[in-house]
């Protein structure tokens, strides 16, 4: 039992000497990609674009200038985009309500 403890202590010492220090965690990270706000902004733009395309296809379909399959695909894509936005909104509201219920 004593040798297991000594071996573990020696291993811990070796790891501690070779490991890089982590810092205080508040150091700026290199830019690894778009920020969360940029991601949300792009998602909003994509959703509006999908909705406009669905609307345009519907109008062309009513005028007889578009294939029914194209209209159905565009409207379905717009519907999925809208359902995604509603689901994200519901999650954000639920998270806000959870935070508001927390005791300080």
Tab-separated table of N, CA and C in Angstrom, residues 25-73:
chain	number	residue	atom	x	y	z
A	25	UNK	N	-7.580	32.177	-16.441
A	25	UNK	CA	-8.825	31.934	-17.158
A	25	UNK	C	-9.432	33.181	-17.774
A	26	UNK	N	-8.868	34.343	-17.508
A	26	UNK	CA	-9.431	35.587	-18.017
A	26	UNK	C	-8.619	36.147	-19.187
A	27	UNK	N	-7.678	35.387	-19.670
A	27	UNK	CA	-6.853	35.848	-20.768
A	27	UNK	C	-7.655	35.782	-22.065
A	28	UNK	N	-7.483	36.771	-22.949
A	28	UNK	CA	-8.237	36.730	-24.208
A	28	UNK	C	-7.768	35.573	-25.077
A	29	UNK	N	-8.716	34.959	-25.707
A	29	UNK	CA	-8.403	33.852	-26.602
A	29	UNK	C	-8.217	34.379	-28.011
A	30	UNK	N	-7.440	33.682	-28.798
A	30	UNK	CA	-7.331	34.105	-30.201
A	30	UNK	C	-8.683	33.919	-30.889
A	31	UNK	N	-8.913	34.720	-31.886
A	31	UNK	CA	-10.183	34.661	-32.595
A	31	UNK	C	-10.308	33.306	-33.284
A	32	UNK	N	-11.224	32.475	-32.798
A	32	UNK	CA	-11.385	31.117	-33.316
A	32	UNK	C	-12.541	31.001	-34.294
A	33	UNK	N	-13.212	32.091	-34.565
A	33	UNK	CA	-14.352	32.049	-35.464
A	33	UNK	C	-15.333	33.141	-35.097
A	34	UNK	N	-16.523	33.062	-35.649
A	34	UNK	CA	-17.507	34.114	-35.363
A	34	UNK	C	-17.957	34.066	-33.905
A	35	UNK	N	-18.307	35.224	-33.391
A	35	UNK	CA	-18.803	35.292	-32.020
A	35	UNK	C	-20.241	34.783	-31.978
A	36	UNK	N	-20.738	34.603	-30.767
A	36	UNK	CA	-22.103	34.108	-30.606
A	36	UNK	C	-23.109	35.104	-31.183
A	37	UNK	N	-22.857	36.397	-30.977
A	37	UNK	CA	-23.776	37.402	-31.518
A	37	UNK	C	-23.756	37.393	-33.047
A	38	UNK	N	-22.566	37.186	-33.637
A	38	UNK	CA	-22.493	37.079	-35.100
A	38	UNK	C	-23.260	35.868	-35.601
A	39	UNK	N	-23.151	34.766	-34.853
A	39	UNK	CA	-23.878	33.549	-35.217
A	39	UNK	C	-25.384	33.786	-35.183
A	40	UNK	N	-25.871	34.438	-34.116
A	40	UNK	CA	-27.309	34.710	-34.008
A	40	UNK	C	-27.774	35.666	-35.105
A	41	UNK	N	-26.959	36.658	-35.390
A	41	UNK	CA	-27.310	37.614	-36.442
A	41	UNK	C	-27.439	36.899	-37.786
A	42	UNK	N	-26.464	36.048	-38.106
A	42	UNK	CA	-26.504	35.312	-39.376
A	42	UNK	C	-27.697	34.363	-39.423
A	43	UNK	N	-28.015	33.728	-38.297
A	43	UNK	CA	-29.177	32.833	-38.254
A	43	UNK	C	-30.456	33.612	-38.520
A	44	UNK	N	-30.554	34.816	-37.963
A	44	UNK	CA	-31.725	35.659	-38.215
A	44	UNK	C	-31.832	36.061	-39.673
A	45	UNK	N	-30.716	36.429	-40.269
A	45	UNK	CA	-30.706	36.810	-41.690
A	45	UNK	C	-31.108	35.621	-42.557
A	46	UNK	N	-30.580	34.452	-42.252
A	46	UNK	CA	-30.931	33.249	-43.015
A	46	UNK	C	-32.413	32.919	-42.895
A	47	UNK	N	-32.958	33.094	-41.700
A	47	UNK	CA	-34.377	32.807	-41.490
A	47	UNK	C	-35.250	33.752	-42.298
A	48	UNK	N	-34.916	35.035	-42.261
A	48	UNK	CA	-35.695	36.013	-43.035
A	48	UNK	C	-35.584	35.715	-44.526
A	49	UNK	N	-34.397	35.332	-44.982
A	49	UNK	CA	-34.216	34.989	-46.388
A	49	UNK	C	-35.078	33.785	-46.769
A	50	UNK	N	-35.096	32.762	-45.921
A	50	UNK	CA	-35.931	31.580	-46.196
A	50	UNK	C	-37.406	31.953	-46.249
A	51	UNK	N	-37.835	32.823	-45.351
A	51	UNK	CA	-39.243	33.230	-45.332
A	51	UNK	C	-39.596	34.001	-46.608
A	52	UNK	N	-38.705	34.897	-47.044
A	52	UNK	CA	-38.953	35.672	-48.257
A	52	UNK	C	-38.978	34.776	-49.493
A	53	UNK	N	-38.081	33.787	-49.524
A	53	UNK	CA	-38.074	32.861	-50.666
A	53	UNK	C	-39.357	32.046	-50.706
A	54	UNK	N	-39.824	31.603	-49.537
A	54	UNK	CA	-41.083	30.858	-49.489
A	54	UNK	C	-42.253	31.702	-49.950
A	55	UNK	N	-42.257	32.967	-49.534
A	55	UNK	CA	-43.329	33.879	-49.944
A	55	UNK	C	-43.280	34.129	-51.453
A	56	UNK	N	-42.076	34.345	-51.990
A	56	UNK	CA	-41.937	34.594	-53.429
A	56	UNK	C	-42.374	33.371	-54.235
A	57	UNK	N	-41.997	32.183	-53.780
A	57	UNK	CA	-42.409	30.957	-54.486
A	57	UNK	C	-43.920	30.788	-54.419
A	58	UNK	N	-44.505	31.124	-53.291
A	58	UNK	CA	-45.973	31.009	-53.169
A	58	UNK	C	-46.675	31.946	-54.140
A	59	UNK	N	-46.179	33.158	-54.247
A	59	UNK	CA	-46.784	34.128	-55.175
A	59	UNK	C	-46.624	33.646	-56.614
A	60	UNK	N	-45.435	33.134	-56.952
A	60	UNK	CA	-45.239	32.618	-58.311
A	60	UNK	C	-46.118	31.398	-58.571
A	61	UNK	N	-46.316	30.585	-57.549
A	61	UNK	CA	-47.189	29.420	-57.692
A	61	UNK	C	-48.628	29.815	-57.935
A	62	UNK	N	-49.085	30.848	-57.216
A	62	UNK	CA	-50.454	31.322	-57.419
A	62	UNK	C	-50.640	31.923	-58.806
A	63	UNK	N	-49.573	32.525	-59.333
A	63	UNK	CA	-49.636	33.107	-60.671
A	63	UNK	C	-49.440	32.048	-61.760
A	64	UNK	N	-49.130	30.819	-61.368
A	64	UNK	CA	-48.928	29.745	-62.337
A	64	UNK	C	-47.557	29.770	-62.975
A	65	UNK	N	-46.610	30.459	-62.368
A	65	UNK	CA	-45.275	30.585	-62.948
A	65	UNK	C	-44.243	29.673	-62.288
A	66	UNK	N	-44.648	28.878	-61.322
A	66	UNK	CA	-43.698	28.010	-60.616
A	66	UNK	C	-44.279	26.610	-60.498
A	67	UNK	N	-43.391	25.639	-60.434
A	67	UNK	CA	-43.807	24.254	-60.249
A	67	UNK	C	-44.316	24.057	-58.821
A	68	UNK	N	-45.280	23.195	-58.686
A	68	UNK	CA	-45.859	22.925	-57.375
A	68	UNK	C	-44.817	22.354	-56.418
A	69	UNK	N	-43.925	21.506	-56.913
A	69	UNK	CA	-42.897	20.915	-56.048
A	69	UNK	C	-41.943	21.986	-55.512
A	70	UNK	N	-41.619	22.997	-56.334
A	70	UNK	CA	-40.755	24.091	-55.876
A	70	UNK	C	-41.445	24.923	-54.802
A	71	UNK	N	-42.723	25.162	-54.995
A	71	UNK	CA	-43.492	25.928	-54.007
A	71	UNK	C	-43.552	25.166	-52.689
A	72	UNK	N	-43.827	23.883	-52.753
A	72	UNK	CA	-43.922	23.067	-51.532
A	72	UNK	C	-42.582	23.031	-50.813
A	73	UNK	N	-41.483	22.883	-51.553
A	73	UNK	CA	-40.153	22.843	-50.933
A	73	UNK	C	-39.821	24.164	-50.260
